[in-house]
C-alpha cells in the first residue's frame, strides 16, 4: 500500500485492532441471523509525510449507506459548539447577506441552521439521505453528493465559490484526502476562508485514544501532515486553534496560497508540540499497540469482575468509538447486556459485531445498573449530568479510555 498523500510505500503497521464490522452498521433484529462483514482495522504511518492512515479495504459507498444513523444534533454539547463557532466566524469574516457559506458534510443542519437564522446564504453538501432530509426541513439547501475536486470545480463553474467553506469532522473521513483538498481549493473564492476541524493525532497518541480508530476514519491528522496536504492543493494554513472537542481537536483556518494574511504564531507552537511528542519518530508509533492492549485488558478484567460479583452493568452511547473498543475486546452481551442511546434511530437496533441491544435511556431507571460505562468519553460530562439520577440507587458512571476511572 502507498501513502494516500505522498504515494511513498507504507512500511509500518503500528496498530492492529483485528477485524471489525463498520462502526455505524447498526443491526435490526432480522439482520442478527444474517452474516456480517468484517474488515481489517489497522493503522499505518508514512515515514515520508507522517500521515497516519487506515489500511485501505473498501469503498465509501458501503460505509455510508442511505440509512446512516448519525445525527449531529443529538448532542447538545455539539450543538452549542456549532452555534458558538457560527457566531464568532460571522463576526470575524464580516459575513452578511451577500456572502456565501458552504458546509461539506452538513449532516442534519446542526451548524448551517445558525447561518440560515442570520440570513446568510448557504449550501450544505451531504450524501446521506436521512440527515439531508432533516437539514432541508430547517430551510437549508442541500446537495446530496460526496465532495471532491469534481464537485468543487462544478460549484466554481456555477458561480458558487464560497467566502467560507466549513468542514467539521469530514477531512479525516475521506478516502482521497488530496482530491478533497483540491475540491476545497476549487470551491473557494479568492480571499475566502476554509475552516476544518478534525481530531488531533497528538491527543490520540498521548491519551491512547485507540477507540477513535474505525473504518470510516481514514486519516489521523497532525498539523504537520495537514500543512503538507494543503500546500499540495494550493492552499495555506494561516491559523490554527486547539479545541476540546472529540478528546482534543484542531481547527485550521486555510486560505489560497497567495493570500496576503499572515501566519499566526500558534502554527509554530503546535508543530513544536507535535515534534516533542515524537510524531515524527517511528519508535513512538511502534510502542502504541502495547498501550492500547493494556486499556483493552483492563476493561475485560473490570467487566469479568463485575459479572463475578453479580453487579449489574450497562453502557451509554452507541457511538462508533464504543464499537471499536467493544469489538477489539470481544465484549458480548454476557459482559455488557445493553447500551442506552438518546438517538431514536438507534434504539431497538444492535451494535455491530457485539450484537449488544441498544435501548432508550429510560432503561437506566427501569433496570438500575450499578455501573454505567460511558462509551463516547468526549461527551461524558453531558451524559453524566443528564442522567445523574443513577446516583439515587448507588449507580456510578465509569470511563474506560485511557484508563478505568469512576466519574464523580
Ligand atoms: Zn506520505
JSON list of N, CA and C in Angstrom, two decimals, residues 21 25-29 32 36 38 299-300 303 313-319 322-341 346-359 367 373 375:
[
{"chain": "A", "resi": 21, "resn": "UNK", "atom": "N", "xyz": [-16.68, -5.08, 12.02]},
{"chain": "A", "resi": 21, "resn": "UNK", "atom": "CA", "xyz": [-17.64, -4.58, 11.05]},
{"chain": "A", "resi": 21, "resn": "UNK", "atom": "C", "xyz": [-17.60, -3.04, 11.04]},
{"chain": "A", "resi": 25, "resn": "UNK", "atom": "N", "xyz": [-22.66, 0.38, 11.29]},
{"chain": "A", "resi": 25, "resn": "UNK", "atom": "CA", "xyz": [-23.58, -0.59, 10.67]},
{"chain": "A", "resi": 25, "resn": "UNK", "atom": "C", "xyz": [-24.46, -1.23, 11.75]},
{"chain": "A", "resi": 26, "resn": "UNK", "atom": "N", "xyz": [-25.33, -0.42, 12.35]},
{"chain": "A", "resi": 26, "resn": "UNK", "atom": "CA", "xyz": [-26.22, -0.93, 13.40]},
{"chain": "A", "resi": 26, "resn": "UNK", "atom": "C", "xyz": [-27.19, -1.94, 12.79]},
{"chain": "A", "resi": 27, "resn": "UNK", "atom": "N", "xyz": [-27.52, -2.97, 13.56]},
{"chain": "A", "resi": 27, "resn": "UNK", "atom": "CA", "xyz": [-28.28, -4.09, 13.00]},
{"chain": "A", "resi": 27, "resn": "UNK", "atom": "C", "xyz": [-29.71, -4.11, 13.53]},
{"chain": "A", "resi": 28, "resn": "UNK", "atom": "N", "xyz": [-30.64, -4.50, 12.65]},
{"chain": "A", "resi": 28, "resn": "UNK", "atom": "CA", "xyz": [-32.02, -4.74, 13.09]},
{"chain": "A", "resi": 28, "resn": "UNK", "atom": "C", "xyz": [-32.11, -6.19, 13.56]},
{"chain": "A", "resi": 29, "resn": "UNK", "atom": "N", "xyz": [-33.24, -6.52, 14.20]},
{"chain": "A", "resi": 29, "resn": "UNK", "atom": "CA", "xyz": [-33.43, -7.88, 14.71]},
{"chain": "A", "resi": 29, "resn": "UNK", "atom": "C", "xyz": [-33.24, -8.90, 13.58]},
{"chain": "A", "resi": 32, "resn": "UNK", "atom": "N", "xyz": [-29.72, -9.92, 12.60]},
{"chain": "A", "resi": 32, "resn": "UNK", "atom": "CA", "xyz": [-28.90, -10.67, 13.56]},
{"chain": "A", "resi": 32, "resn": "UNK", "atom": "C", "xyz": [-28.64, -12.10, 13.13]},
{"chain": "A", "resi": 36, "resn": "UNK", "atom": "N", "xyz": [-22.33, -11.19, 8.78]},
{"chain": "A", "resi": 36, "resn": "UNK", "atom": "CA", "xyz": [-21.89, -9.80, 8.98]},
{"chain": "A", "resi": 36, "resn": "UNK", "atom": "C", "xyz": [-20.48, -9.67, 8.41]},
{"chain": "A", "resi": 38, "resn": "UNK", "atom": "N", "xyz": [-16.79, -8.33, 8.12]},
{"chain": "A", "resi": 38, "resn": "UNK", "atom": "CA", "xyz": [-15.73, -7.75, 8.95]},
{"chain": "A", "resi": 38, "resn": "UNK", "atom": "C", "xyz": [-14.57, -7.31, 8.06]},
{"chain": "A", "resi": 299, "resn": "UNK", "atom": "N", "xyz": [-10.25, -3.25, 30.70]},
{"chain": "A", "resi": 299, "resn": "UNK", "atom": "CA", "xyz": [-11.71, -3.27, 30.53]},
{"chain": "A", "resi": 299, "resn": "UNK", "atom": "C", "xyz": [-12.26, -4.68, 30.75]},
{"chain": "A", "resi": 300, "resn": "UNK", "atom": "N", "xyz": [-11.62, -5.67, 30.13]},
{"chain": "A", "resi": 300, "resn": "UNK", "atom": "CA", "xyz": [-12.11, -7.05, 30.26]},
{"chain": "A", "resi": 300, "resn": "UNK", "atom": "C", "xyz": [-12.06, -7.51, 31.71]},
{"chain": "A", "resi": 303, "resn": "UNK", "atom": "N", "xyz": [-14.94, -5.89, 33.62]},
{"chain": "A", "resi": 303, "resn": "UNK", "atom": "CA", "xyz": [-16.26, -6.44, 33.31]},
{"chain": "A", "resi": 303, "resn": "UNK", "atom": "C", "xyz": [-16.42, -7.85, 33.88]},
{"chain": "A", "resi": 313, "resn": "UNK", "atom": "N", "xyz": [-24.38, -4.11, 35.01]},
{"chain": "A", "resi": 313, "resn": "UNK", "atom": "CA", "xyz": [-23.62, -3.12, 34.24]},
{"chain": "A", "resi": 313, "resn": "UNK", "atom": "C", "xyz": [-24.37, -2.79, 32.95]},
{"chain": "A", "resi": 314, "resn": "UNK", "atom": "N", "xyz": [-24.21, -1.55, 32.50]},
{"chain": "A", "resi": 314, "resn": "UNK", "atom": "CA", "xyz": [-24.81, -1.10, 31.23]},
{"chain": "A", "resi": 314, "resn": "UNK", "atom": "C", "xyz": [-23.80, -0.20, 30.54]},
{"chain": "A", "resi": 315, "resn": "UNK", "atom": "N", "xyz": [-24.03, 0.04, 29.26]},
{"chain": "A", "resi": 315, "resn": "UNK", "atom": "CA", "xyz": [-23.23, 1.03, 28.54]},
{"chain": "A", "resi": 315, "resn": "UNK", "atom": "C", "xyz": [-24.09, 2.22, 28.22]},
{"chain": "A", "resi": 316, "resn": "UNK", "atom": "N", "xyz": [-23.46, 3.37, 27.97]},
{"chain": "A", "resi": 316, "resn": "UNK", "atom": "CA", "xyz": [-24.22, 4.53, 27.49]},
{"chain": "A", "resi": 316, "resn": "UNK", "atom": "C", "xyz": [-23.52, 5.11, 26.28]},
{"chain": "A", "resi": 317, "resn": "UNK", "atom": "N", "xyz": [-24.31, 5.31, 25.20]},
{"chain": "A", "resi": 317, "resn": "UNK", "atom": "CA", "xyz": [-23.77, 5.92, 23.98]},
{"chain": "A", "resi": 317, "resn": "UNK", "atom": "C", "xyz": [-23.35, 4.89, 22.96]},
{"chain": "A", "resi": 318, "resn": "UNK", "atom": "N", "xyz": [-24.21, 4.66, 21.97]},
{"chain": "A", "resi": 318, "resn": "UNK", "atom": "CA", "xyz": [-23.91, 3.67, 20.92]},
{"chain": "A", "resi": 318, "resn": "UNK", "atom": "C", "xyz": [-23.08, 4.35, 19.83]},
{"chain": "A", "resi": 319, "resn": "UNK", "atom": "N", "xyz": [-21.92, 4.86, 20.24]},
{"chain": "A", "resi": 319, "resn": "UNK", "atom": "CA", "xyz": [-21.09, 5.64, 19.31]},
{"chain": "A", "resi": 319, "resn": "UNK", "atom": "C", "xyz": [-20.06, 4.73, 18.64]},
{"chain": "A", "resi": 322, "resn": "UNK", "atom": "N", "xyz": [-17.25, 3.41, 20.77]},
{"chain": "A", "resi": 322, "resn": "UNK", "atom": "CA", "xyz": [-17.62, 2.31, 21.64]},
{"chain": "A", "resi": 322, "resn": "UNK", "atom": "C", "xyz": [-17.54, 0.98, 20.90]},
{"chain": "A", "resi": 323, "resn": "UNK", "atom": "N", "xyz": [-17.95, 0.98, 19.64]},
{"chain": "A", "resi": 323, "resn": "UNK", "atom": "CA", "xyz": [-17.90, -0.26, 18.87]},
{"chain": "A", "resi": 323, "resn": "UNK", "atom": "C", "xyz": [-16.48, -0.74, 18.67]},
{"chain": "A", "resi": 324, "resn": "UNK", "atom": "N", "xyz": [-15.56, 0.18, 18.41]},
{"chain": "A", "resi": 324, "resn": "UNK", "atom": "CA", "xyz": [-14.15, -0.21, 18.27]},
{"chain": "A", "resi": 324, "resn": "UNK", "atom": "C", "xyz": [-13.66, -0.86, 19.55]},
{"chain": "A", "resi": 325, "resn": "UNK", "atom": "N", "xyz": [-13.93, -0.22, 20.67]},
{"chain": "A", "resi": 325, "resn": "UNK", "atom": "CA", "xyz": [-13.47, -0.72, 21.96]},
{"chain": "A", "resi": 325, "resn": "UNK", "atom": "C", "xyz": [-14.07, -2.10, 22.26]},
{"chain": "A", "resi": 326, "resn": "UNK", "atom": "N", "xyz": [-15.40, -2.22, 22.11]},
{"chain": "A", "resi": 326, "resn": "UNK", "atom": "CA", "xyz": [-16.07, -3.47, 22.47]},
{"chain": "A", "resi": 326, "resn": "UNK", "atom": "C", "xyz": [-15.67, -4.60, 21.54]},
{"chain": "A", "resi": 327, "resn": "UNK", "atom": "N", "xyz": [-15.55, -4.30, 20.25]},
{"chain": "A", "resi": 327, "resn": "UNK", "atom": "CA", "xyz": [-15.18, -5.37, 19.31]},
{"chain": "A", "resi": 327, "resn": "UNK", "atom": "C", "xyz": [-13.73, -5.78, 19.47]},
{"chain": "A", "resi": 328, "resn": "UNK", "atom": "N", "xyz": [-12.87, -4.83, 19.75]},
{"chain": "A", "resi": 328, "resn": "UNK", "atom": "CA", "xyz": [-11.47, -5.22, 19.97]},
{"chain": "A", "resi": 328, "resn": "UNK", "atom": "C", "xyz": [-11.35, -6.11, 21.22]},
{"chain": "A", "resi": 329, "resn": "UNK", "atom": "N", "xyz": [-12.15, -5.78, 22.24]},
{"chain": "A", "resi": 329, "resn": "UNK", "atom": "CA", "xyz": [-12.11, -6.58, 23.47]},
{"chain": "A", "resi": 329, "resn": "UNK", "atom": "C", "xyz": [-12.92, -7.87, 23.37]},
{"chain": "A", "resi": 330, "resn": "UNK", "atom": "N", "xyz": [-13.70, -8.03, 22.30]},
{"chain": "A", "resi": 330, "resn": "UNK", "atom": "CA", "xyz": [-14.55, -9.21, 22.18]},
{"chain": "A", "resi": 330, "resn": "UNK", "atom": "C", "xyz": [-15.68, -9.21, 23.20]},
{"chain": "A", "resi": 331, "resn": "UNK", "atom": "N", "xyz": [-16.12, -8.03, 23.61]},
{"chain": "A", "resi": 331, "resn": "UNK", "atom": "CA", "xyz": [-17.19, -7.92, 24.62]},
{"chain": "A", "resi": 331, "resn": "UNK", "atom": "C", "xyz": [-18.54, -8.25, 23.97]},
{"chain": "A", "resi": 332, "resn": "UNK", "atom": "N", "xyz": [-19.30, -9.10, 24.63]},
{"chain": "A", "resi": 332, "resn": "UNK", "atom": "CA", "xyz": [-20.62, -9.52, 24.13]},
{"chain": "A", "resi": 332, "resn": "UNK", "atom": "C", "xyz": [-21.66, -9.25, 25.23]},
{"chain": "A", "resi": 333, "resn": "UNK", "atom": "N", "xyz": [-22.95, -9.51, 24.94]},
{"chain": "A", "resi": 333, "resn": "UNK", "atom": "CA", "xyz": [-23.99, -9.17, 25.94]},
{"chain": "A", "resi": 333, "resn": "UNK", "atom": "C", "xyz": [-23.84, -9.86, 27.30]},
{"chain": "A", "resi": 334, "resn": "UNK", "atom": "N", "xyz": [-23.08, -10.96, 27.38]},
{"chain": "A", "resi": 334, "resn": "UNK", "atom": "CA", "xyz": [-22.92, -11.59, 28.71]},
{"chain": "A", "resi": 334, "resn": "UNK", "atom": "C", "xyz": [-22.13, -10.68, 29.65]},
{"chain": "A", "resi": 335, "resn": "UNK", "atom": "N", "xyz": [-21.24, -9.85, 29.08]},
{"chain": "A", "resi": 335, "resn": "UNK", "atom": "CA", "xyz": [-20.47, -8.92, 29.91]},
{"chain": "A", "resi": 335, "resn": "UNK", "atom": "C", "xyz": [-21.07, -7.52, 29.94]},
{"chain": "A", "resi": 336, "resn": "UNK", "atom": "N", "xyz": [-21.77, -7.16, 28.88]},
{"chain": "A", "resi": 336, "resn": "UNK", "atom": "CA", "xyz": [-22.41, -5.84, 28.80]},
{"chain": "A", "resi": 336, "resn": "UNK", "atom": "C", "xyz": [-23.79, -6.04, 28.18]},
{"chain": "A", "resi": 337, "resn": "UNK", "atom": "N", "xyz": [-24.84, -6.23, 29.01]},
{"chain": "A", "resi": 337, "resn": "UNK", "atom": "CA", "xyz": [-26.15, -6.68, 28.49]},
{"chain": "A", "resi": 337, "resn": "UNK", "atom": "C", "xyz": [-26.87, -5.67, 27.59]},
{"chain": "A", "resi": 338, "resn": "UNK", "atom": "N", "xyz": [-26.65, -4.38, 27.79]},
{"chain": "A", "resi": 338, "resn": "UNK", "atom": "CA", "xyz": [-27.32, -3.40, 26.92]},
{"chain": "A", "resi": 338, "resn": "UNK", "atom": "C", "xyz": [-26.59, -2.07, 26.97]},
{"chain": "A", "resi": 339, "resn": "UNK", "atom": "N", "xyz": [-26.85, -1.28, 25.92]},
{"chain": "A", "resi": 339, "resn": "UNK", "atom": "CA", "xyz": [-26.30, 0.08, 25.83]},
{"chain": "A", "resi": 339, "resn": "UNK", "atom": "C", "xyz": [-27.47, 1.02, 25.57]},
{"chain": "A", "resi": 340, "resn": "UNK", "atom": "N", "xyz": [-27.50, 2.15, 26.27]},
{"chain": "A", "resi": 340, "resn": "UNK", "atom": "CA", "xyz": [-28.55, 3.14, 26.04]},
{"chain": "A", "resi": 340, "resn": "UNK", "atom": "C", "xyz": [-28.05, 4.21, 25.08]},
{"chain": "A", "resi": 341, "resn": "UNK", "atom": "N", "xyz": [-28.98, 4.75, 24.29]},
{"chain": "A", "resi": 341, "resn": "UNK", "atom": "CA", "xyz": [-28.61, 5.87, 23.42]},
{"chain": "A", "resi": 341, "resn": "UNK", "atom": "C", "xyz": [-29.82, 6.77, 23.23]},
{"chain": "A", "resi": 346, "resn": "UNK", "atom": "N", "xyz": [-31.35, 4.79, 16.61]},
{"chain": "A", "resi": 346, "resn": "UNK", "atom": "CA", "xyz": [-30.52, 3.64, 17.02]},
{"chain": "A", "resi": 346, "resn": "UNK", "atom": "C", "xyz": [-31.26, 2.70, 17.97]},
{"chain": "A", "resi": 347, "resn": "UNK", "atom": "N", "xyz": [-32.27, 3.22, 18.66]},
{"chain": "A", "resi": 347, "resn": "UNK", "atom": "CA", "xyz": [-32.96, 2.41, 19.67]},
{"chain": "A", "resi": 347, "resn": "UNK", "atom": "C", "xyz": [-33.68, 1.23, 19.00]},
{"chain": "A", "resi": 348, "resn": "UNK", "atom": "N", "xyz": [-33.62, 0.08, 19.64]},
{"chain": "A", "resi": 348, "resn": "UNK", "atom": "CA", "xyz": [-34.23, -1.12, 19.08]},
{"chain": "A", "resi": 348, "resn": "UNK", "atom": "C", "xyz": [-33.30, -1.87, 18.14]},
{"chain": "A", "resi": 349, "resn": "UNK", "atom": "N", "xyz": [-32.15, -1.24, 17.84]},
{"chain": "A", "resi": 349, "resn": "UNK", "atom": "CA", "xyz": [-31.16, -1.93, 17.00]},
{"chain": "A", "resi": 349, "resn": "UNK", "atom": "C", "xyz": [-30.09, -2.56, 17.89]},
{"chain": "A", "resi": 350, "resn": "UNK", "atom": "N", "xyz": [-29.06, -3.11, 17.23]},
{"chain": "A", "resi": 350, "resn": "UNK", "atom": "CA", "xyz": [-28.00, -3.82, 17.95]},
{"chain": "A", "resi": 350, "resn": "UNK", "atom": "C", "xyz": [-26.65, -3.31, 17.47]},
{"chain": "A", "resi": 351, "resn": "UNK", "atom": "N", "xyz": [-25.68, -3.26, 18.37]},
{"chain": "A", "resi": 351, "resn": "UNK", "atom": "CA", "xyz": [-24.35, -2.83, 17.98]},
{"chain": "A", "resi": 351, "resn": "UNK", "atom": "C", "xyz": [-23.75, -3.83, 16.99]},
{"chain": "A", "resi": 352, "resn": "UNK", "atom": "N", "xyz": [-23.06, -3.32, 15.96]},
{"chain": "A", "resi": 352, "resn": "UNK", "atom": "CA", "xyz": [-22.43, -4.24, 15.01]},
{"chain": "A", "resi": 352, "resn": "UNK", "atom": "C", "xyz": [-21.35, -5.07, 15.72]},
{"chain": "A", "resi": 353, "resn": "UNK", "atom": "N", "xyz": [-21.23, -6.30, 15.33]},
{"chain": "A", "resi": 353, "resn": "UNK", "atom": "CA", "xyz": [-20.19, -7.17, 15.90]},
{"chain": "A", "resi": 353, "resn": "UNK", "atom": "C", "xyz": [-20.57, -7.76, 17.23]},
{"chain": "A", "resi": 354, "resn": "UNK", "atom": "N", "xyz": [-20.72, -6.92, 18.25]},
{"chain": "A", "resi": 354, "resn": "UNK", "atom": "CA", "xyz": [-21.01, -7.42, 19.59]},
{"chain": "A", "resi": 354, "resn": "UNK", "atom": "C", "xyz": [-22.47, -7.83, 19.76]},
{"chain": "A", "resi": 355, "resn": "UNK", "atom": "N", "xyz": [-23.37, -7.29, 18.92]},
{"chain": "A", "resi": 355, "resn": "UNK", "atom": "CA", "xyz": [-24.81, -7.58, 18.96]},
{"chain": "A", "resi": 355, "resn": "UNK", "atom": "C", "xyz": [-25.43, -7.22, 20.32]},
{"chain": "A", "resi": 356, "resn": "UNK", "atom": "N", "xyz": [-24.87, -6.23, 20.96]},
{"chain": "A", "resi": 356, "resn": "UNK", "atom": "CA", "xyz": [-25.45, -5.72, 22.22]},
{"chain": "A", "resi": 356, "resn": "UNK", "atom": "C", "xyz": [-26.65, -4.84, 21.87]},
{"chain": "A", "resi": 357, "resn": "UNK", "atom": "N", "xyz": [-27.82, -5.10, 22.52]},
{"chain": "A", "resi": 357, "resn": "UNK", "atom": "CA", "xyz": [-29.01, -4.30, 22.18]},
{"chain": "A", "resi": 357, "resn": "UNK", "atom": "C", "xyz": [-28.88, -2.83, 22.60]},
{"chain": "A", "resi": 358, "resn": "UNK", "atom": "N", "xyz": [-29.46, -1.95, 21.79]},
{"chain": "A", "resi": 358, "resn": "UNK", "atom": "CA", "xyz": [-29.47, -0.51, 22.08]},
{"chain": "A", "resi": 358, "resn": "UNK", "atom": "C", "xyz": [-30.87, -0.15, 22.57]},
{"chain": "A", "resi": 359, "resn": "UNK", "atom": "N", "xyz": [-30.95, 0.39, 23.77]},
{"chain": "A", "resi": 359, "resn": "UNK", "atom": "CA", "xyz": [-32.23, 0.74, 24.37]},
{"chain": "A", "resi": 359, "resn": "UNK", "atom": "C", "xyz": [-32.33, 2.24, 24.60]},
{"chain": "A", "resi": 367, "resn": "UNK", "atom": "N", "xyz": [-33.88, -0.61, 34.87]},
{"chain": "A", "resi": 367, "resn": "UNK", "atom": "CA", "xyz": [-33.02, -1.74, 35.23]},
{"chain": "A", "resi": 367, "resn": "UNK", "atom": "C", "xyz": [-32.00, -1.42, 36.32]},
{"chain": "A", "resi": 373, "resn": "UNK", "atom": "N", "xyz": [-20.98, 2.25, 31.88]},
{"chain": "A", "resi": 373, "resn": "UNK", "atom": "CA", "xyz": [-19.79, 2.63, 31.12]},
{"chain": "A", "resi": 373, "resn": "UNK", "atom": "C", "xyz": [-20.18, 3.69, 30.11]},
{"chain": "A", "resi": 375, "resn": "UNK", "atom": "N", "xyz": [-19.37, 5.22, 26.84]},
{"chain": "A", "resi": 375, "resn": "UNK", "atom": "CA", "xyz": [-18.50, 4.87, 25.70]},
{"chain": "A", "resi": 375, "resn": "UNK", "atom": "C", "xyz": [-18.01, 6.10, 24.94]}
]
